[in-house]
Each structure stands twice: as C-alpha cells, then as structure tokens.
Coordinates of C-alpha atoms (C1' of nucleotides) in Angstrom, one line a residue:
Chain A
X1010 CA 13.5 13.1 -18.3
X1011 CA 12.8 15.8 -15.8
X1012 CA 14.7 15.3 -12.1
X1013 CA 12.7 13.3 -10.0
X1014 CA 10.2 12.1 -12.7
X1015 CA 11.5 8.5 -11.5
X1016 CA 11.1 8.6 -7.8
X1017 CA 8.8 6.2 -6.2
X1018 CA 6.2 9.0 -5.1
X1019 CA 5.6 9.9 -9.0
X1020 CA 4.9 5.9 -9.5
X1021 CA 1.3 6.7 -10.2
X1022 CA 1.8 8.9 -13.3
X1023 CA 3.4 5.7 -14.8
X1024 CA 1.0 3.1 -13.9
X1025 CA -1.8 5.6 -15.3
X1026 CA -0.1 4.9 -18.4
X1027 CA 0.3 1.1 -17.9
X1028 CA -2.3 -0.9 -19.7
X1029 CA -1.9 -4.1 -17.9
X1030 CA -2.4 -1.9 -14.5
X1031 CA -5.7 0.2 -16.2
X1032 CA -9.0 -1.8 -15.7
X1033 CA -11.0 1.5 -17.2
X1034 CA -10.8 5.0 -17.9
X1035 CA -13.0 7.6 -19.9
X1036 CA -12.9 11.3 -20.3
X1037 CA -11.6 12.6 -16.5
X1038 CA -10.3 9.6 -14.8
X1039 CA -8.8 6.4 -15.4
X1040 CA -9.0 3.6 -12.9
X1041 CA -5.7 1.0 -11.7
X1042 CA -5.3 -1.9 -9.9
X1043 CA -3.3 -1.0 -7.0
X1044 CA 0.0 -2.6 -7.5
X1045 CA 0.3 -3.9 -3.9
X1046 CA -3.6 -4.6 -2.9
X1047 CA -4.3 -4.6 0.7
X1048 CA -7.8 -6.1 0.1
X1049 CA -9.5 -9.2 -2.6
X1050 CA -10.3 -6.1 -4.3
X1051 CA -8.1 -2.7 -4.4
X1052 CA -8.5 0.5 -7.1
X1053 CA -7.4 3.7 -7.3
X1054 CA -9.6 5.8 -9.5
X1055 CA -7.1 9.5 -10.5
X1056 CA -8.3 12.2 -12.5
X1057 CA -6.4 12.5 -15.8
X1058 CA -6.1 16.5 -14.6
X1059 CA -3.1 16.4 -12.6
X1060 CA -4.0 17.5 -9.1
X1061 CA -1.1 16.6 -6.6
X1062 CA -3.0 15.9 -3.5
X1063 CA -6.2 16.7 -1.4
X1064 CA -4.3 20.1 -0.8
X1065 CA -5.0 21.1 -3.9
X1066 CA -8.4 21.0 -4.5
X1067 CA -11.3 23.6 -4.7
X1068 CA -14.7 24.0 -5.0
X1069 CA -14.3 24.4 -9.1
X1070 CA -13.2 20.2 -8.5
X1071 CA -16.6 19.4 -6.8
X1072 CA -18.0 17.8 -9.9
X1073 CA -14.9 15.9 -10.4
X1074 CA -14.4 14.4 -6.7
X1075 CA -18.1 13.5 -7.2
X1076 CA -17.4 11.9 -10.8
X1077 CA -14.3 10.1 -9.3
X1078 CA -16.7 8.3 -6.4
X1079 CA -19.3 7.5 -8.7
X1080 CA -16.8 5.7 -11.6
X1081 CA -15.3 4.3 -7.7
X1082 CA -18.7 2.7 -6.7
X1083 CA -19.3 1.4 -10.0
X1084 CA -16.1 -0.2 -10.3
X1085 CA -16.3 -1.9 -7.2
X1086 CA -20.1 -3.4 -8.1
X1087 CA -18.5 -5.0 -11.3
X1088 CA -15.5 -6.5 -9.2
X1089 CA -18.0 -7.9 -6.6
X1090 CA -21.0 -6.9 -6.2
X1091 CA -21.5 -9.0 -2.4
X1092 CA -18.5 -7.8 -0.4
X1093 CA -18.9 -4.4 1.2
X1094 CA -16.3 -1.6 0.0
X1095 CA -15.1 1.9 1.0
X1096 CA -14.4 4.8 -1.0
X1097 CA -11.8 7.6 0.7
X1098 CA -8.5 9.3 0.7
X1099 CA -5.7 8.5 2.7
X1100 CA -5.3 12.0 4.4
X1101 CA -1.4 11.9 4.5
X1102 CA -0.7 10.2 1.4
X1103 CA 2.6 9.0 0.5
X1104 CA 2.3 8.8 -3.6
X1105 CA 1.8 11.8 -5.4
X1106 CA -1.1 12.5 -7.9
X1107 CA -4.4 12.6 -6.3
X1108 CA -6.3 8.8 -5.9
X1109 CA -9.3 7.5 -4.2
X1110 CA -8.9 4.6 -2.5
X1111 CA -11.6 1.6 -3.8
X1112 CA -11.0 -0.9 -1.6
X1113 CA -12.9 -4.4 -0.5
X1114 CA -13.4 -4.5 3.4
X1115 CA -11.8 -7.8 3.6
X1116 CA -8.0 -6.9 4.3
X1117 CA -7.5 -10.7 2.7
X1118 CA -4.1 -9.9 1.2
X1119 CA -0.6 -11.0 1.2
X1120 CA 0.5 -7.4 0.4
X1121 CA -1.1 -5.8 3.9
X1122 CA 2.0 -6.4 5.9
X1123 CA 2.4 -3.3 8.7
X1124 CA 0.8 -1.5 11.0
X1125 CA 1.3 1.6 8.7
X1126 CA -1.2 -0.5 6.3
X1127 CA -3.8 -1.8 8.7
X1128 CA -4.6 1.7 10.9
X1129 CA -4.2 3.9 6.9
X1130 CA -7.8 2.1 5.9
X1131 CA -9.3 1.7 9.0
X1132 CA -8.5 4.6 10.9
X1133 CA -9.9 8.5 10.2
X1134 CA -6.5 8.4 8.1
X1135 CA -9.2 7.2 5.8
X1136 CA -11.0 9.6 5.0
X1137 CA -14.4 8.9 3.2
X1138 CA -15.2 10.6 -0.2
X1139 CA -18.2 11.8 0.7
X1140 CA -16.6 13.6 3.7
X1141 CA -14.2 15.0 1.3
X1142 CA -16.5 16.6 -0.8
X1143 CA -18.7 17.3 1.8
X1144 CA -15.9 19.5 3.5
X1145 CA -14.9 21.1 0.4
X1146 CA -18.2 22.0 0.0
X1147 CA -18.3 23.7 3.1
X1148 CA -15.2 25.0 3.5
X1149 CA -14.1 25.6 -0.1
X1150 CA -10.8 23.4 0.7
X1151 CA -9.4 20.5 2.3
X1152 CA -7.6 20.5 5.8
X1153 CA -6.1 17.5 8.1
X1154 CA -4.1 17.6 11.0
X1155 CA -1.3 16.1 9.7
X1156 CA 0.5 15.4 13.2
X1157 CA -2.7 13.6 14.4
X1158 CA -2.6 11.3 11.4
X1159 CA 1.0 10.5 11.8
X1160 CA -0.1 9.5 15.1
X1161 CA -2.8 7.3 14.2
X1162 CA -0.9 4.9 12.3
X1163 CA 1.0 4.1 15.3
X1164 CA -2.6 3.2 16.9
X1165 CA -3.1 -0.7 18.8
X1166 CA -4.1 -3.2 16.2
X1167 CA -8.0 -3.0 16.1
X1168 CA -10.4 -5.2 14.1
X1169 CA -12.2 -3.0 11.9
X1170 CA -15.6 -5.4 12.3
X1171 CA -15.7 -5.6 15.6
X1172 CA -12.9 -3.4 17.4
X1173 CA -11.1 -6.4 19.3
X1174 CA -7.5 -5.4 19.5
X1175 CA -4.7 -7.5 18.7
X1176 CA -0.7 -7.6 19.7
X1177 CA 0.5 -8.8 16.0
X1178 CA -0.3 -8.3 12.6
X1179 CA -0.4 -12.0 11.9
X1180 CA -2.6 -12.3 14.7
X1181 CA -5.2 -10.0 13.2
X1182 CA -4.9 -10.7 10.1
X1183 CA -6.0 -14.9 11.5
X1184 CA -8.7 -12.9 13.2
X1185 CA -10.6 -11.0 10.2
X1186 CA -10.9 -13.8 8.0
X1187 CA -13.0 -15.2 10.1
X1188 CA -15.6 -12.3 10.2
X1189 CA -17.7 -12.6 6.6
X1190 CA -17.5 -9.6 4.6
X1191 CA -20.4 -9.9 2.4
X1192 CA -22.6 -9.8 5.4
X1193 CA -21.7 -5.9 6.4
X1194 CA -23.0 -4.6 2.8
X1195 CA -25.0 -1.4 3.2
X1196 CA -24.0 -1.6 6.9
Chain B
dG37 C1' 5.1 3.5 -1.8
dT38 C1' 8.5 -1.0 -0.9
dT39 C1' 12.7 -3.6 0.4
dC40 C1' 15.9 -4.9 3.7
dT41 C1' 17.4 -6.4 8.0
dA42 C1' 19.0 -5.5 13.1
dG43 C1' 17.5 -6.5 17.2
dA44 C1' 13.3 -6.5 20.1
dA45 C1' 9.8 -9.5 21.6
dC46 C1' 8.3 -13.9 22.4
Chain C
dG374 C1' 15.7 -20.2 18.1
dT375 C1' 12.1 -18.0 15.6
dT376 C1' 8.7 -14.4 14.8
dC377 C1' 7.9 -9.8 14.1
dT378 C1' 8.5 -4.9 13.9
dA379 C1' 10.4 -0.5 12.8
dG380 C1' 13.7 2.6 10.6
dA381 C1' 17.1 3.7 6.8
dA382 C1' 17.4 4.0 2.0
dC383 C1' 22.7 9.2 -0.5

DNA sequence: GTTCTAGAAC
DNA sequence: GTTCTAGAAC
C-alpha cells in the first residue's frame, strides 16, 4: 500500500469501489452516495479517469465535465424528481479526486452540522457546473481565489431561500424546513 | 472530510 | 447549567 493511500483526503478512491456506496456508474463516471449527506438527497458523480481537482482540468475534459452534469441531472430526477437540486464544485475542496456535488436544496440533514457545511453549498464556494465548464471554455482552465473562499466559509449564517440571517446553526437549520423545496424547481 | 472537546456564548 | 462553536488531530 502506497504512503498515504489511507488518509482521509483519498477516501473517495475507496468509496468508488464500494458497492453499497455506488448507486450507478457506466463507461466515465460512477456515481456515490455521499457518506455524510448534507441534504434528503446528496451524490457525488467522479470520472473513473483520475483527475485530482478542478486544477487539473483542460479543455480536452470539456466533454467529460459536460457528461458528468448530465449523468448529475439525471441522477437527481430519479431520486426526486419535485425537490429542486444543484449541480457544482466546491471550489476549495477538501477530498481529493475530482466530484460534482448533486445535492437536494433542502439542507434537511443530521449530517450538516457547521458553518463550514452551510456557507460550502450556498455560498460562490459552490460553484455551478455549468460555470465550470463555461470558464474552461473560455479560459482553457479553472482559477479560484482560494483566500476569498476560505473567507467565505466564515460568512453570517444566511438562508439560502430567502437570505434572512441567523446567529446559530440550529436556529437555521429550524428556519429552512419551514420554506418548501419543491416549490423553487426551475426557479 | 470527521471526531473530539475546551471554553465561549447564552 | 446547557448549548454551541472552533481548532487540533503526530
């Protein structure tokens, strides 16, 4: 076993390989529950290729990035085709390998605990898939001010719905369950 | 990424 | 006194 293969940050490589975590995979990617969901409904499509992080990719991955958000969007439909999802990248990620976040807009889970969690999919930490690819396109390569995100997760509390802000995560977290999900689709 | 827990905040 | 957050983890 190579030096480090068992650290935390290389957790995804195992899961990829975990048949009770994969839910599907063909030819490029294969799809996992995320083992701590912050939603109802939480996936993490990775391409079988091994591409470390955003960093990483280039134009020649523009039909992948695009494969990997349609597989996303279709994996979400199946799980629930009434609550209202996004599709991104954290832009400072903490695991290695890359992964698209598919994740249900609800934030109903046990597992979102910190602040870290709540402002790293509701912020511009999370950064859109099609912004991704629209910037590679562009640009021929990713970029993120990595200082800026750091700060962002230290951001007040927000509601994502409708931008109240809040002292305590338990406080919030009583807050957005009120707000009904299903109703934001295509919004 | 999570767990644990000291001490801040209430 | 209890709730909650934030930083170390060798």
């Amino acid at each position: 076993m190579a030096k480090n293969s068992g650290h935390w940050s290389q957790g995804l490589l195992a899961s990829m390989n975990d048949a009770a975590a994969v839910v599907d995979a063909d030819d490029r990617v294969v799809i996992i529950k995320d083992k701590y969901p912050k939603a109802l409904f939480h996936f993490l499509v990775l391409p079988r290729q091994k591409i470390p992080n955003l960093k990483s990719v280039t134009k020649n991955d523009l039909s992948l990035l695009e494969h990997i958000q349609k597989k996303g969007e279709e994996i979400a439909h199946r799980a629930n085709s009434e609550l209202k999802f996004r599709f991104g990248y954290h832009a400072v990620p903490s695991m290695s390998h890359l992964h698209m976040h598919v994740i249900s807009q609800d934030f109903n889970s046990p597992c979102l605990k910190t602040k870290k969690h709540w402002n790293s999919f509701t912020t511009e930490y999370f950064v859109d898939s099609k912004d991704v690819i629209r910037q590679i396109k562009v640009k021929g390569q990713f970029s993120t001010d990595t200082q800026r995100m750091n700060e962002l997760l230290k951001s007040d509390l927000r509601c994502h719905v409708c931008g109240k802000c809040f002292a305590t995560i338990p406080s919030l977290k009583a807050h957005i369950v009120m707000h009904d999900v299903t109703k934001l689709k295509d919004s």
